[in-house]
Coordinates of C-alpha atoms and ligand atoms in Angstrom, one line a residue:
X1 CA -5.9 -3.1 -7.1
X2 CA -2.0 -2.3 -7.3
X3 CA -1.5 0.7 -8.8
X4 CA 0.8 1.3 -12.1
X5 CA 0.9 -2.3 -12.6
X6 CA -2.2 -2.4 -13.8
X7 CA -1.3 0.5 -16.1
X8 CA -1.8 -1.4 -19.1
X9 CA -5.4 -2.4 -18.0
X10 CA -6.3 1.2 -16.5
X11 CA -5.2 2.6 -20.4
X12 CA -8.2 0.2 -21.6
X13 CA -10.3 1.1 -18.9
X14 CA -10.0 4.9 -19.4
X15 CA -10.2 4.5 -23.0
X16 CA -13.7 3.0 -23.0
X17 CA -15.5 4.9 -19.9
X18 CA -13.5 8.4 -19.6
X19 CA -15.8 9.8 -21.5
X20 CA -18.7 8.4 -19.5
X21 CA -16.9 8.1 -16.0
X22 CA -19.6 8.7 -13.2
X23 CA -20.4 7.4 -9.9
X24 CA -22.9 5.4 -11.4
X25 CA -20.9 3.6 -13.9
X26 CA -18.8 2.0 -10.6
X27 CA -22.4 0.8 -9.6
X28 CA -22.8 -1.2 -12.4
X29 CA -22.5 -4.7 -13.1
X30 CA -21.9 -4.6 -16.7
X31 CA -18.6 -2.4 -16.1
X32 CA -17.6 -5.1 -13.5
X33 CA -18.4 -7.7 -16.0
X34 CA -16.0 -5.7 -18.8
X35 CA -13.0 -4.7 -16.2
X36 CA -13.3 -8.5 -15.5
X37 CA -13.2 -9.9 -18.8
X38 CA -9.9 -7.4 -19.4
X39 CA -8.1 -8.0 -16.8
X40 CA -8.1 -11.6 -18.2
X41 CA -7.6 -10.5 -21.9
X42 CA -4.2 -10.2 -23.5
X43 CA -4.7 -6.2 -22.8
X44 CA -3.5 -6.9 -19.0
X45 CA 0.0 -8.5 -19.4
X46 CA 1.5 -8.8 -15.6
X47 CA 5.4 -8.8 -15.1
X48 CA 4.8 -12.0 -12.3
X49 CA 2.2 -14.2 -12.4
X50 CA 1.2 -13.7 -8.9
X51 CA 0.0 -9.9 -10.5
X52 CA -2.6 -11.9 -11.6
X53 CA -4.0 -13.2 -8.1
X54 CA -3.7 -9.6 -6.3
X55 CA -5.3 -7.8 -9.1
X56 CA -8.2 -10.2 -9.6
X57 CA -8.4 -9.8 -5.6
X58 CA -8.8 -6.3 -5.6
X59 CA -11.0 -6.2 -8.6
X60 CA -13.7 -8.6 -6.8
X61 CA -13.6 -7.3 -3.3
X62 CA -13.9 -4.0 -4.9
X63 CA -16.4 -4.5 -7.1
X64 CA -18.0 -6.7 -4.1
X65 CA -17.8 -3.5 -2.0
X66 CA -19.7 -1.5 -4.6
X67 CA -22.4 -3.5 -5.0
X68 CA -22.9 -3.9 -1.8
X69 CA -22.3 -7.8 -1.3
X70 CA -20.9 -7.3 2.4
X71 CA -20.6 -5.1 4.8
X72 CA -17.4 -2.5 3.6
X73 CA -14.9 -1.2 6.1
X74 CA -12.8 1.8 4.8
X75 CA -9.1 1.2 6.5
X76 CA -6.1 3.0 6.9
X77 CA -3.0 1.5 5.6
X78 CA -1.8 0.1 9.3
X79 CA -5.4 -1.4 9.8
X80 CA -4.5 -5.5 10.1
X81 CA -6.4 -6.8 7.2
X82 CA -6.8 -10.1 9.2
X83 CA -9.7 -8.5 11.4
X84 CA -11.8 -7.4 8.2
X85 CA -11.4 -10.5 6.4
X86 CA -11.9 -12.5 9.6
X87 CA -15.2 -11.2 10.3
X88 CA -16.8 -11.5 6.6
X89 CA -16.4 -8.0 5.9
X90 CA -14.9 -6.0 3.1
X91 CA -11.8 -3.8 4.1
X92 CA -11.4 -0.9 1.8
X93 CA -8.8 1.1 1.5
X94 CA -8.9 4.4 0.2
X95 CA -5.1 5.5 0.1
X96 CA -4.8 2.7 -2.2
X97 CA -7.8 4.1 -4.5
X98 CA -6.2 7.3 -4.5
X99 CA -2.6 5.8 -5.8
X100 CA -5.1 3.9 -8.6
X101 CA -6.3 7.4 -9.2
X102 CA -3.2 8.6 -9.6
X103 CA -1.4 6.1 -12.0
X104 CA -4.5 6.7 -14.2
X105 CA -3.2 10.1 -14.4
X106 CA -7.1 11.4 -12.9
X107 CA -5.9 12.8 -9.5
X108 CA -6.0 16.8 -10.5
X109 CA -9.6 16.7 -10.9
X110 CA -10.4 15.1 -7.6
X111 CA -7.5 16.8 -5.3
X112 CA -9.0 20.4 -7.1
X113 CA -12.7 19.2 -5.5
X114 CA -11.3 18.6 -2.4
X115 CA -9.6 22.1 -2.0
X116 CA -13.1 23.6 -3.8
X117 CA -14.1 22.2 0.0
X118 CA -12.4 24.1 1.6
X119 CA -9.3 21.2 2.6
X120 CA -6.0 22.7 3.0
X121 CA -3.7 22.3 0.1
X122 CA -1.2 21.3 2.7
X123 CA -3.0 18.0 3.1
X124 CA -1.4 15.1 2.2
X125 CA -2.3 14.5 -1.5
X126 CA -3.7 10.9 -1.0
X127 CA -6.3 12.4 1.2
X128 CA -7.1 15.1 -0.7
X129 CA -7.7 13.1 -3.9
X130 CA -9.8 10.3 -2.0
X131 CA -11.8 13.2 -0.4
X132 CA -12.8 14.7 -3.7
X133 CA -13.5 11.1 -5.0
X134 CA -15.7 10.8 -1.9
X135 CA -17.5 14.0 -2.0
X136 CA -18.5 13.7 -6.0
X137 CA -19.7 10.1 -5.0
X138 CA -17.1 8.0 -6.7
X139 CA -15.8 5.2 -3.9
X140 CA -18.6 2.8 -2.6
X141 CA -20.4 3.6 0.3
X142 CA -18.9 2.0 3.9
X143 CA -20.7 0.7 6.6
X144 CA -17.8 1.7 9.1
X145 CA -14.6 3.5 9.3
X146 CA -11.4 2.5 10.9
X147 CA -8.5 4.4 11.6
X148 CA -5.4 3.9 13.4
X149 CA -4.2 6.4 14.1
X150 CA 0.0 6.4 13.1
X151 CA 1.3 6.7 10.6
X152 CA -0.3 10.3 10.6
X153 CA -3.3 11.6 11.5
X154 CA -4.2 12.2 8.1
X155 CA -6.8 9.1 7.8
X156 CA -7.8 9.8 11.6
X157 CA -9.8 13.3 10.6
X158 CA -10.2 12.3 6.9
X159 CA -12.4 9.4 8.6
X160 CA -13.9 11.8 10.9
X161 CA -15.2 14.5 8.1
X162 CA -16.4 11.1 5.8
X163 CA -18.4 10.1 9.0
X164 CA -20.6 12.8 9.1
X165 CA -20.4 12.8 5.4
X166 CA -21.5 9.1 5.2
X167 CA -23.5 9.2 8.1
X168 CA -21.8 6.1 9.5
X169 CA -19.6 5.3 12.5
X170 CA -15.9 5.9 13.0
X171 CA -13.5 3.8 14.7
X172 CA -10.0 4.8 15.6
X173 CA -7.2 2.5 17.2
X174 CA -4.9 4.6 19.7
X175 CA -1.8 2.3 19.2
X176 CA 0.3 3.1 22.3
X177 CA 4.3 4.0 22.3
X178 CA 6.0 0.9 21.1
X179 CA 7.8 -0.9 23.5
X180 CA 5.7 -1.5 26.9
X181 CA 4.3 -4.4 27.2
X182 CA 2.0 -3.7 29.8
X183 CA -0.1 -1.7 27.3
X184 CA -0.5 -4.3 24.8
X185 CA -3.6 -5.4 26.2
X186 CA -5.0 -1.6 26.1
X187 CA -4.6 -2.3 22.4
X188 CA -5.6 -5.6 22.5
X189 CA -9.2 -4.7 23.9
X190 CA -9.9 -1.8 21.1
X191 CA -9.5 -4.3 18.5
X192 CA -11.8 -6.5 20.1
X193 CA -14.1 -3.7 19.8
X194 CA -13.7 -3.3 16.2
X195 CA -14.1 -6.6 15.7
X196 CA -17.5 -6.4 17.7
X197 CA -18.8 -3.8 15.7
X198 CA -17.7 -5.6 12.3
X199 CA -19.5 -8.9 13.4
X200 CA -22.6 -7.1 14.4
X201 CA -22.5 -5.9 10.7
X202 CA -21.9 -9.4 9.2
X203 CA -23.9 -10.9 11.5
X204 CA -21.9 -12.9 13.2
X205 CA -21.9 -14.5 17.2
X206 CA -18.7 -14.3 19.5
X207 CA -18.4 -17.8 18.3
X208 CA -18.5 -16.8 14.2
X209 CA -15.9 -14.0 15.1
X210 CA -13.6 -15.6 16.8
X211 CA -13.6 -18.7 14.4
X212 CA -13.7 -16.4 11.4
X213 CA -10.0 -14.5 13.1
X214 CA -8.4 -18.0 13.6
X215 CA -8.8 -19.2 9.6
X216 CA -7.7 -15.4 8.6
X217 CA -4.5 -15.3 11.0
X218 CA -4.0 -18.8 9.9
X219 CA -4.0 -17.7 6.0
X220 CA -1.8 -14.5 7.3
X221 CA 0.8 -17.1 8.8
X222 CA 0.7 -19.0 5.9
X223 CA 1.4 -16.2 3.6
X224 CA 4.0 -14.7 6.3
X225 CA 6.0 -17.5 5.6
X226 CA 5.8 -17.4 2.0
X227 CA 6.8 -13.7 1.9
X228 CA 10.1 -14.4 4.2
X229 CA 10.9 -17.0 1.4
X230 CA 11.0 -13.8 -1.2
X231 CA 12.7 -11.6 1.1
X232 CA 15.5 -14.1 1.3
X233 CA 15.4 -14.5 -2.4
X234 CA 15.3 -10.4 -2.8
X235 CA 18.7 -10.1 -0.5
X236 CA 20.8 -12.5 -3.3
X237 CA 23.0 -10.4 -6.3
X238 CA 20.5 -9.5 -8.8
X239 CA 17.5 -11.1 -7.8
X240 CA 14.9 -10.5 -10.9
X241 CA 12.4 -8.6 -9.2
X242 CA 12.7 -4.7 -9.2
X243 CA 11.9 -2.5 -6.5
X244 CA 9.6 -1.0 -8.7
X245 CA 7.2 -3.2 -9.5
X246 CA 7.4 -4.3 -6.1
X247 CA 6.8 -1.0 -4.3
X248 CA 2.9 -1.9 -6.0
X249 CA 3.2 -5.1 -3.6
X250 CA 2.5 -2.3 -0.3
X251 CA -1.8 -2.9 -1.1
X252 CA -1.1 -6.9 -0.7
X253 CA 0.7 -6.2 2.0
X254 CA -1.7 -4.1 3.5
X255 CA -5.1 -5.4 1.7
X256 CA -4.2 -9.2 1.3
X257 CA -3.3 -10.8 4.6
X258 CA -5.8 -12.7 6.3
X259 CA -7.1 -13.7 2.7
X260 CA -6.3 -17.0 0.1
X261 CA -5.3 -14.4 -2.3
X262 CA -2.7 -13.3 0.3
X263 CA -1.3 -17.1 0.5
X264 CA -1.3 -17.4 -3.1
X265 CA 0.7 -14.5 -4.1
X266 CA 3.4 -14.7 -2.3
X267 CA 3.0 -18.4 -2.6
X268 CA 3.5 -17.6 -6.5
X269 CA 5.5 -14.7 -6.2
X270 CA 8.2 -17.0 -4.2
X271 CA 7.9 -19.8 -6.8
X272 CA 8.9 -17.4 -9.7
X273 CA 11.8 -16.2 -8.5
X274 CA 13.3 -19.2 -7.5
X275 CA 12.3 -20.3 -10.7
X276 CA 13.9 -17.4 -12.7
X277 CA 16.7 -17.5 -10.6
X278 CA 19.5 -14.9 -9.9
X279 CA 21.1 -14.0 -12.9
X280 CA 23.0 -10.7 -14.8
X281 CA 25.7 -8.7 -14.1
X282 CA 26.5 -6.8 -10.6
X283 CA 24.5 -3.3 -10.7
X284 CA 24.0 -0.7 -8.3
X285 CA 22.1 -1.8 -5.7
X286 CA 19.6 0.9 -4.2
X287 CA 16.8 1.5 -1.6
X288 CA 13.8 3.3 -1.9
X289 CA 12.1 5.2 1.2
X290 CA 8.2 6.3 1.5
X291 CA 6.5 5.3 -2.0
X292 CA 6.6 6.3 -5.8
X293 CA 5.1 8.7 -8.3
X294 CA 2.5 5.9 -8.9
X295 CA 1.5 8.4 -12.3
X296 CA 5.5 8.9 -13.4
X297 CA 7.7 6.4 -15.3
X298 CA 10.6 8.2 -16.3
X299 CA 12.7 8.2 -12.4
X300 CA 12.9 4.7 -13.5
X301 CA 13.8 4.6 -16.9
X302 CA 17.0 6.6 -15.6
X303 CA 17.7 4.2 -12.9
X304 CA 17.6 1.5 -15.3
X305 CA 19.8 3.0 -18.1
X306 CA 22.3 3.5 -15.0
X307 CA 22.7 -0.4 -14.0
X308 CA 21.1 0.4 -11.3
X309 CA 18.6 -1.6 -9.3
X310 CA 15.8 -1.2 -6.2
X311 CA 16.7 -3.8 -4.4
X312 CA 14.2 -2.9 -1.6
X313 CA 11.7 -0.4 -0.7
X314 CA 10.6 0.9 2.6
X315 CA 6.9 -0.4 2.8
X316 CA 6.8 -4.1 1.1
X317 CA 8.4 -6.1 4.1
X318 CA 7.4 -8.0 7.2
X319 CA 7.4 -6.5 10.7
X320 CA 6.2 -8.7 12.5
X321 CA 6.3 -12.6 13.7
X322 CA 3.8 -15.8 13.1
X323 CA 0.5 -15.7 15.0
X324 CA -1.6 -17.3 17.5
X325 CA -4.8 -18.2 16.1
X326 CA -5.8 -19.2 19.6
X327 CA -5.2 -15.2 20.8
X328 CA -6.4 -13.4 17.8
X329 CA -6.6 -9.8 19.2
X330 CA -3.3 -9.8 21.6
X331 CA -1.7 -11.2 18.5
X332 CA -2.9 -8.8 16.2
X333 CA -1.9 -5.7 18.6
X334 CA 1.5 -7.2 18.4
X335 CA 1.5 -7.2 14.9
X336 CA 0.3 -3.7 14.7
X337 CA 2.6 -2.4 17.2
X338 CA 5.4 -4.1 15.6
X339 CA 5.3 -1.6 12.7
X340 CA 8.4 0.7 12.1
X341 CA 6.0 4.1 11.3
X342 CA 4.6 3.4 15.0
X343 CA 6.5 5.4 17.5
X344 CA 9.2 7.8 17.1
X345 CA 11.0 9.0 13.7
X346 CA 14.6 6.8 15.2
X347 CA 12.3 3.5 15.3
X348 CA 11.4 4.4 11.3
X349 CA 15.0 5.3 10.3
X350 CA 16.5 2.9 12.4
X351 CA 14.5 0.2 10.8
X352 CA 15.5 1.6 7.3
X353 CA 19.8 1.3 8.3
X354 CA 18.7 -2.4 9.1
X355 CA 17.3 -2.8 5.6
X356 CA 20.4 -1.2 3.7
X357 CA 22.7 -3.2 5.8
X358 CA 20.8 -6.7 5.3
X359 CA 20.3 -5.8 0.8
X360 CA 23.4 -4.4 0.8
X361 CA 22.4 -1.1 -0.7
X362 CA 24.9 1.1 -2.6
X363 CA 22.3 4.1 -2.0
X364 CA 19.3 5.1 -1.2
X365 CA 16.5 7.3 -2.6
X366 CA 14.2 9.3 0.0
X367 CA 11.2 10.4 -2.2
X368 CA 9.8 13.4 0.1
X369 CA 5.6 13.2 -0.7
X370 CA 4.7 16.6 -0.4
X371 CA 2.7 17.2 2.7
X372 CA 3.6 13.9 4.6
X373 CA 4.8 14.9 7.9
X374 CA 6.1 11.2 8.5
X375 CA 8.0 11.6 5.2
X376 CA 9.7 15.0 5.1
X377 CA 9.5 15.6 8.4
X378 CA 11.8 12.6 9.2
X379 CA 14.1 12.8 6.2
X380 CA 16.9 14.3 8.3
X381 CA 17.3 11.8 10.6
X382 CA 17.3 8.8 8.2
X383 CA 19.5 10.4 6.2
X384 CA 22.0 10.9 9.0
X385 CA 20.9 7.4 10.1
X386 CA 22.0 5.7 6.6
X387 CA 25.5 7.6 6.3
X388 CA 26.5 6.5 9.6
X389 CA 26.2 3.0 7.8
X390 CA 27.8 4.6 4.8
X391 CA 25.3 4.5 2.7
X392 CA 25.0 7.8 0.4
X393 CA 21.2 9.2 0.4
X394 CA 19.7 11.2 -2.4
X395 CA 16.5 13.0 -1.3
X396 CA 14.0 13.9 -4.3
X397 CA 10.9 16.4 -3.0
X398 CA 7.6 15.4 -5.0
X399 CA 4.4 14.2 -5.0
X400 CA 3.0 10.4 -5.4
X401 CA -0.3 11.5 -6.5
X402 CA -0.2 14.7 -7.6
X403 CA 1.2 15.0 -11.0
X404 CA 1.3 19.1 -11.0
X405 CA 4.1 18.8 -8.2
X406 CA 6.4 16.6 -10.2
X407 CA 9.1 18.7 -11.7
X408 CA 10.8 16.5 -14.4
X409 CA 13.6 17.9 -15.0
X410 CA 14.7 19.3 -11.6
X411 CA 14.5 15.5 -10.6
X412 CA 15.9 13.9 -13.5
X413 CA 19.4 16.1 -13.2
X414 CA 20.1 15.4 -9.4
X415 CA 18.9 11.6 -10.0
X416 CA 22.0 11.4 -12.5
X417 CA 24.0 13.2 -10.6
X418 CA 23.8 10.9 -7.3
X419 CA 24.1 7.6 -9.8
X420 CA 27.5 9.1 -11.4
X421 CA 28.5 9.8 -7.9
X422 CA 27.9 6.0 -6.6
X423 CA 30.0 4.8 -9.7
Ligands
SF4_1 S1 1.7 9.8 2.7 FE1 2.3 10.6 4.6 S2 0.8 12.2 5.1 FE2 -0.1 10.9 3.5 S3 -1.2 9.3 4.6 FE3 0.8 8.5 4.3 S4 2.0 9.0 6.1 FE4 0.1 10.3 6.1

């Protein structure tokens, strides 16, 4: 599921199982049957009502994945969800857990088992926290791992280590440089692969696979379209939705394509705001590069008592164009290679000028994750990228999971001071 969306419905959660949290408790339909029966109570009260779809998505397919239902696939965030969906599998994935973990405010416990293993405590924190979630047991058991292996290699040996851990097989996708057509087919043939492996785990012929990809790029087109709709919406003076809330929008992004709940969303999501409609005063427009402190609320209570606005965020937009049905793997190595974070650090930052310039952003906000090479390591660049379009960039150093690393105040003084200096 999104992650602090959900906050009000991970409170209840925590409130009735902390106590008792184990791995077997995920194993268990009765705490499937009460998350459920929340998430449709008063308790959970979603900002859009396209929360509603994507939450109750991720709640069955993960409560599927626990019990076993299908045939799990842990993914990577640059994995096409397409493929897993296609072939009657569940994808997985467990960056996403670990941002869950983390708006619940229960990442220390599980980053601290993960260094008690001996990982570095350089590691990106995503990976730490869902490695101590899979050592004591917590995340349910996969059938098959698959990596790609940008944006980092963090998931690549994360995968390998929870391999041997799991005893079950690891894929990884070599995406090639961007920009050569010739090697698209190189691509091209290791998704196939995967697919291969995934249908011999559902069960499926060459026939099943190949229909299964053509309904999921079909929904994934359909839901495209549908998302293009909001971005258009998203670029008009104060569209109603908030970077914020939409930064949670990355695990439909990732998780959802491929699947009805994918259509429906931004199906809904699209309706709502032409519904609401475009209305308030002018504020401070702003971007927002790599993701949030899913576990901290108060960056944003300052941005709002400042007029200001997100009125984009690095991770939540399209890349890449309609698909062929009829060419289900070319089409979905397109799709993967289209990605900004594939490639060189320019293709990233070059890709975020084109986003300031097309919302018209006032500023942006670089939010440096501690440990993410892609992150920190490229902040320079897209820095110097944005003021050549001159736009003024604040960079903030954190962590999005790890609540130790966030230092309040430090962040909270040179947050004001960049907003009094856009005024
Ligand atoms: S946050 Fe950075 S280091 Fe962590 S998985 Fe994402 S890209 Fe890799």
């Amino acid at each position: 599921m999104s992650a602090e969306r959900e906050n009000g419905l991970l409170e209840a959660i925590k409130e009735r199982y902390l106590e008792k949290l184990s791995p077997e408790i995920f194993r268990s339909r009765l705490f499937w049957k009460t998350v459920e029966g929340l998430a449709r109570s008063p308790l959970n009260r979603p900002q859009w009502k396209a929360d509603r779809v994507s939450l109750s998505h991720f709640i069955r397919s993960t409560r599927d994945a626990y019990l076993g239902k299908a045939p799990v696939v842990w993914c990577n965030l640059l994995v096409p969800s397409e493929l897993v969906h296609g072939l009657g599998c569940l994808p997985f994935y467990p960056e996403m857990a670990a941002a869950v973990v983390a708006s619940a405010g229960l990442a220390p416990r599980f980053i601290d088992r993960a260094v008690e293993e001996e990982f570095s405590s350089d590691a990106c924190s995503y990976h730490r926290c869902l490695l101590g979630c899979a050592v004591e047991g917590f995340l349910p058991r996969p059938d098959l791992l698959l990596s790609v292996n940008y944006p980092c290699d963090s998931a690549v040996l994360s995968f390998a280590f929870l391999s041997e851990l799991y005893g079950v097989p690891h894929l990884v996708v070599d995406v090639p440089l961007p920009g050569r057509e010739e090697d698209l087919p190189l691509l091209a043939g290791q998704l196939e692969e995967a697919a291969s492996e995934m249908a011999r785990l559902s069960g499926r012929d060459r026939e099943g696979m190949l229909r299964g990809l053509a309904e999921s790029i079909e929904l994934s087109n359909r839901a495209l379209s549908y998302l293009r709709r909001v971005e258009e919406m998203r670029k008009r003076d104060d569209c109603t939705l908030d970077g914020k809330d939409a930064m949670g929008n990355v695990s439909v992004l990732a998780g959802c394509m491929g699947s009805e709940a994918g259509v429906e969303f931004y199906r809904l999501l699209a309706e709502e705001l032409r519904e609401r409609g475009c209305r308030g005063p002018r504020s401070l427009r702003l971007m927002w590069m790599h993701l949030k402190p899913w576990y901290a609320q108060s960056i944003f209570q300052s941005l709002e008592r400042h007029g200001a606005r997100l009125v984009c965020e690095e991770y939540t937009h399209a890349t890449w164009e309609p698909m062929d049905p009829g060419d289900p793997f070319v089409s979905l190595a397109a799709k993967l290679e289209s990605h900004f974070l594939v490639g060189p650090a320019e293709r990233r930052a070059a890709h975020l000028a084109r986003l300031a310039e097309e919302y018209r952003v006032d500023g942006a906000i670089h939010f440096n994750h501690w440990g993410c090479r892609q992150s920190c390591g490229g902040a320079p660049l897209v820095k110097r990228a944005l003021q050549e379009k001159g736009v003024p960039v604040l960079i903030i150093d954190g962590d999005c999971v790890d609540q130790r690393e966030y230092q309040e105040g430090q962040i909270s003084t040179r947050l004001e001071a960049f907003l009094e200096s856009l005024r």
